[in-house]
Short mmCIF file of C-alpha atoms and ligand atoms in Angstrom, two decimals:
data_model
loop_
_atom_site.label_atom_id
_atom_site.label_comp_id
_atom_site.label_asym_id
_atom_site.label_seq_id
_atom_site.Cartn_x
_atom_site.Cartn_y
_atom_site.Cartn_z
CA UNK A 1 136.37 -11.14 61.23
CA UNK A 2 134.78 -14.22 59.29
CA UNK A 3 136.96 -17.67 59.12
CA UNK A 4 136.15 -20.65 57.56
CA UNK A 5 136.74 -23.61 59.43
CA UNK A 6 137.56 -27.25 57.77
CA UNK A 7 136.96 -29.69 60.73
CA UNK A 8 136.73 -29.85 64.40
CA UNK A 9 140.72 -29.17 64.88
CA UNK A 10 140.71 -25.71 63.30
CA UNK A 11 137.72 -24.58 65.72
CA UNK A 12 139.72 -26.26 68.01
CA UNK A 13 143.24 -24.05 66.80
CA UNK A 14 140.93 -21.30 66.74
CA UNK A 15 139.81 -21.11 70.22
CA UNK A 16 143.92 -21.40 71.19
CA UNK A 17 144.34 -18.32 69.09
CA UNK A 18 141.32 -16.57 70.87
CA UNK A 19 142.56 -17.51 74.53
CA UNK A 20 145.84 -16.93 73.74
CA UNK A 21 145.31 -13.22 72.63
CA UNK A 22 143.14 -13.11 75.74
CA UNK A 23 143.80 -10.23 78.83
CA UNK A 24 141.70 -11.38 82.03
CA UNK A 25 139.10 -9.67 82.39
CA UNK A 26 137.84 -10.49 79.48
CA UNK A 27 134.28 -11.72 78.30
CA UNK A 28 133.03 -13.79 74.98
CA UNK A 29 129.86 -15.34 74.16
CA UNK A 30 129.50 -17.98 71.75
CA UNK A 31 126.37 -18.21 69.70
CA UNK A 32 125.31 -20.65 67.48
CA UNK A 33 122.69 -23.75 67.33
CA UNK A 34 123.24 -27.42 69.32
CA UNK A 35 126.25 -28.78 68.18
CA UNK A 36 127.62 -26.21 66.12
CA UNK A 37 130.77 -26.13 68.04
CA UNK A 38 131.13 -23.79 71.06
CA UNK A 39 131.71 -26.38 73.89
CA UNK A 40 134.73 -27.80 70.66
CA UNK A 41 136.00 -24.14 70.60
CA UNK A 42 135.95 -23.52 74.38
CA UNK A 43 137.93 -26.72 74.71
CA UNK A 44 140.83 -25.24 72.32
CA UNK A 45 140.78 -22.28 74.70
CA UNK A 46 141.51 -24.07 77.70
CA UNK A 47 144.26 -26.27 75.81
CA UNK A 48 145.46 -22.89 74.52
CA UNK A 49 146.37 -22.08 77.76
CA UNK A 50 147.90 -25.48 79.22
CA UNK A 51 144.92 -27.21 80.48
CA UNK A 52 144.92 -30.68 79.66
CA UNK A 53 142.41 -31.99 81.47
CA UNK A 54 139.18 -32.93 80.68
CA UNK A 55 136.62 -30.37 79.65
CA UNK A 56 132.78 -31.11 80.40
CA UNK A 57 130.03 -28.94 78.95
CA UNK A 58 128.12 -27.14 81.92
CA UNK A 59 124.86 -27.56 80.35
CA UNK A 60 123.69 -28.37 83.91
CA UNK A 61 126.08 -26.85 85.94
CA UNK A 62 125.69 -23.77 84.54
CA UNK A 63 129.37 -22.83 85.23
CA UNK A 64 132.60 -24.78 85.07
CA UNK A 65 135.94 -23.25 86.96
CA UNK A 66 139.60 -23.97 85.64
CA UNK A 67 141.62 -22.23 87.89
CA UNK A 68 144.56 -21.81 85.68
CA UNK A 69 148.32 -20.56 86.71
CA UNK A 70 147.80 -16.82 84.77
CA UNK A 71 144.02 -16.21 85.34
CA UNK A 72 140.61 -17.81 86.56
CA UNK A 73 138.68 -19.11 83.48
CA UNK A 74 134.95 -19.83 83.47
CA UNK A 75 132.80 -21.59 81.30
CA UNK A 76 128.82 -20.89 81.16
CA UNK A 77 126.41 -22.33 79.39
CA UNK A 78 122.47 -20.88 80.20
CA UNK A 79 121.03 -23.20 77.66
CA UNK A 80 119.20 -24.42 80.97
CA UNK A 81 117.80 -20.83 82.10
CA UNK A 82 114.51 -20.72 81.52
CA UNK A 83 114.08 -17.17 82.92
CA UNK A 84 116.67 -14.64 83.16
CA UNK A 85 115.72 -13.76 86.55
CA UNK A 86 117.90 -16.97 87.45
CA UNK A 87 120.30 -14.51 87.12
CA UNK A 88 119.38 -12.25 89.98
CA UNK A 89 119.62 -14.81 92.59
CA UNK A 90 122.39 -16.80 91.24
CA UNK A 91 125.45 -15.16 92.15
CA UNK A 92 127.01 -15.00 88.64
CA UNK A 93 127.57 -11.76 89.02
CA UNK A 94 130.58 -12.68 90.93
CA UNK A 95 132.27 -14.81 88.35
CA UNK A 96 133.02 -12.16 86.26
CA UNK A 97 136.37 -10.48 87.87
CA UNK A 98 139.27 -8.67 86.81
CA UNK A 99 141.34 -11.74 87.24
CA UNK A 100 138.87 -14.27 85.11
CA UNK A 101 138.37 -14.81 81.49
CA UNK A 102 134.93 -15.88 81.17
CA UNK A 103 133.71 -17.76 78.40
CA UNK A 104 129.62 -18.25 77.52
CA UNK A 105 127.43 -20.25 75.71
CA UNK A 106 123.74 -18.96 75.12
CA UNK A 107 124.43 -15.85 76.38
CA UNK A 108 121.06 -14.81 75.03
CA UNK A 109 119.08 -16.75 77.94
CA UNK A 110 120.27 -14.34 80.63
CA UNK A 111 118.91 -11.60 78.28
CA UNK A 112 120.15 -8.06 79.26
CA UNK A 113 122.04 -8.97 82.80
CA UNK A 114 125.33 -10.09 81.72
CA UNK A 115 128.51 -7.71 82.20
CA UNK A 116 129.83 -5.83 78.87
CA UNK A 117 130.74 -8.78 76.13
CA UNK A 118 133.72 -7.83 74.89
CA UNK A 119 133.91 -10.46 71.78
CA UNK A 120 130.72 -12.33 70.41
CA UNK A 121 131.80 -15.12 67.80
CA UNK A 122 128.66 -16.69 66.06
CA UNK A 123 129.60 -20.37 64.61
CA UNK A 124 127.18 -21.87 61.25
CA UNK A 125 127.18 -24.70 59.97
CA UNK A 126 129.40 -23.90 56.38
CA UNK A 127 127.88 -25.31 53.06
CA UNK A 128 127.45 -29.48 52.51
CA UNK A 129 130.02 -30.40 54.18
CA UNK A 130 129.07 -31.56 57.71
CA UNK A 131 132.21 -30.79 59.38
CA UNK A 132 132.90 -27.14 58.33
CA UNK A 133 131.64 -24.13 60.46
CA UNK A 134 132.11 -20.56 59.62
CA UNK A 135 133.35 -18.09 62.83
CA UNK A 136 131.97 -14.60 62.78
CA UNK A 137 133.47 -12.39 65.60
CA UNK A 138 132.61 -9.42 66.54
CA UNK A 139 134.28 -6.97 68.67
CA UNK A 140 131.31 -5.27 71.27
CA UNK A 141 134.14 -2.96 73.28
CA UNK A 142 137.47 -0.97 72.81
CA UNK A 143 139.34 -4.21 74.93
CA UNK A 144 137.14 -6.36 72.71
CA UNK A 145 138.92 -4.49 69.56
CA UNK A 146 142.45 -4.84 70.88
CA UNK A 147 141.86 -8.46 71.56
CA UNK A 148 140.32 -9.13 68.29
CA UNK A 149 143.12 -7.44 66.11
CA UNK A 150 145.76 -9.84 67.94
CA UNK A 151 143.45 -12.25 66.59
CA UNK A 152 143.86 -11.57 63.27
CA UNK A 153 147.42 -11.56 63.77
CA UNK A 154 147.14 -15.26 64.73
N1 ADP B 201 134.29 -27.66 62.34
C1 ADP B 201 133.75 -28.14 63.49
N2 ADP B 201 133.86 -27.41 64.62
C2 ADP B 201 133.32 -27.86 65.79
N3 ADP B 201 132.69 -29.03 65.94
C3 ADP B 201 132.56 -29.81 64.85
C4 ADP B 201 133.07 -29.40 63.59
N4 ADP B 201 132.79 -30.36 62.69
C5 ADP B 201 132.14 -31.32 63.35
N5 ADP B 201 131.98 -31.00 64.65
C6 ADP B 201 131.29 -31.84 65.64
O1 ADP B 201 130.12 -31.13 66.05
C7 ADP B 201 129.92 -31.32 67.45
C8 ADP B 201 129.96 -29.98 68.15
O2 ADP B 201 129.58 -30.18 69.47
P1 ADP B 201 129.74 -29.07 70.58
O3 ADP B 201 131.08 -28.43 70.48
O4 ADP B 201 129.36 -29.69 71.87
O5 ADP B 201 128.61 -28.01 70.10
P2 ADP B 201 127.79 -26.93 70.92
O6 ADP B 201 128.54 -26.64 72.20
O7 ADP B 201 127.73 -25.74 70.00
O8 ADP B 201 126.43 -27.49 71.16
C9 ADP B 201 131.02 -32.23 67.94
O9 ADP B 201 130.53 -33.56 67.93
C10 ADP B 201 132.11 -32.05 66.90
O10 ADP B 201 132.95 -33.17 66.77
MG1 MG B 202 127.91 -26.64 74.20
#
């Protein structure tokens, strides 16, 4: 699926959709350079869902936790692994639960470790316009498929 995205408050709209079609359980990366909008669309997920609290990037955390009333949701962000044998020792493995949708930005720094992805959505900078992004996703798994055609469904 490929969407164009205007401004900040349809990534933002977007990652409500997303969450909203989400079972727990579920996995997505986020790819994309600095500041092309993952932490913005991770934000719309968690106000998809009722959060209205504040949303921090874990850039150094590594992990945020919203423990939300219909599932535990989790926020990564490796941009600070500098090895993916971080991973080994880390005790992500744990995060990622039947009962958690778990949510990650640069995915690609824990190289082959992570769980099955079931959605990967790539954001790019659009054409001239400084505040327009296009969203690829892409669904990796049969759950990942179901998910993605409620999606498209809006
Ligand atoms: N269409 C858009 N979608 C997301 N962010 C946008 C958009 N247009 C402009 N921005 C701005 O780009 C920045 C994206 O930052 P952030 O979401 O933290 O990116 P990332 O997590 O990918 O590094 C924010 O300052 C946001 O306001
Ligand atoms: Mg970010």
């Amino acid at each position: 699926m490929i969407r164009h995205l205007d401004d900040s408050s349809a990534t933002r709209l977007l990652g409500e959709v997303i969450a909203r079609a989400a079972v727990p359980g579920s996995v997505l990366t986020l790819h994309g350079d600095l500041g092309a909008g993952k932490t913005t669309l991770a934000r719309g997920m968690l106000h998809g869902l009722g959060f209205l609290g504040a949303v921090k990037s874990p850039t150094y955390s590594l992990v945020e936790e919203y423990p939300l009333p219909q599932c535990f949701f989790y926020h990564f962000d490796f941009y600070r692994m500098r090895d993916p044998a971080e991973w080994d020792d880390s005790g992500l493995q744990d995060y990622f639960r039947a009962n958690a949708l778990c949510v990650i930005e640069w995915a690609e720094k824990a190289g082959d470790r992570l769980p099955p992805v079931d959605l990967a959505l790539t954001l790019t900078l659009a054409d001239q316009d400084e505040n327009a992004r296009t969203a690829t996703i892409k669904a990796l798994t049969p759950r990942g498929e179901t998910w993605l055609a409620k999606i498209v469904q809006g």
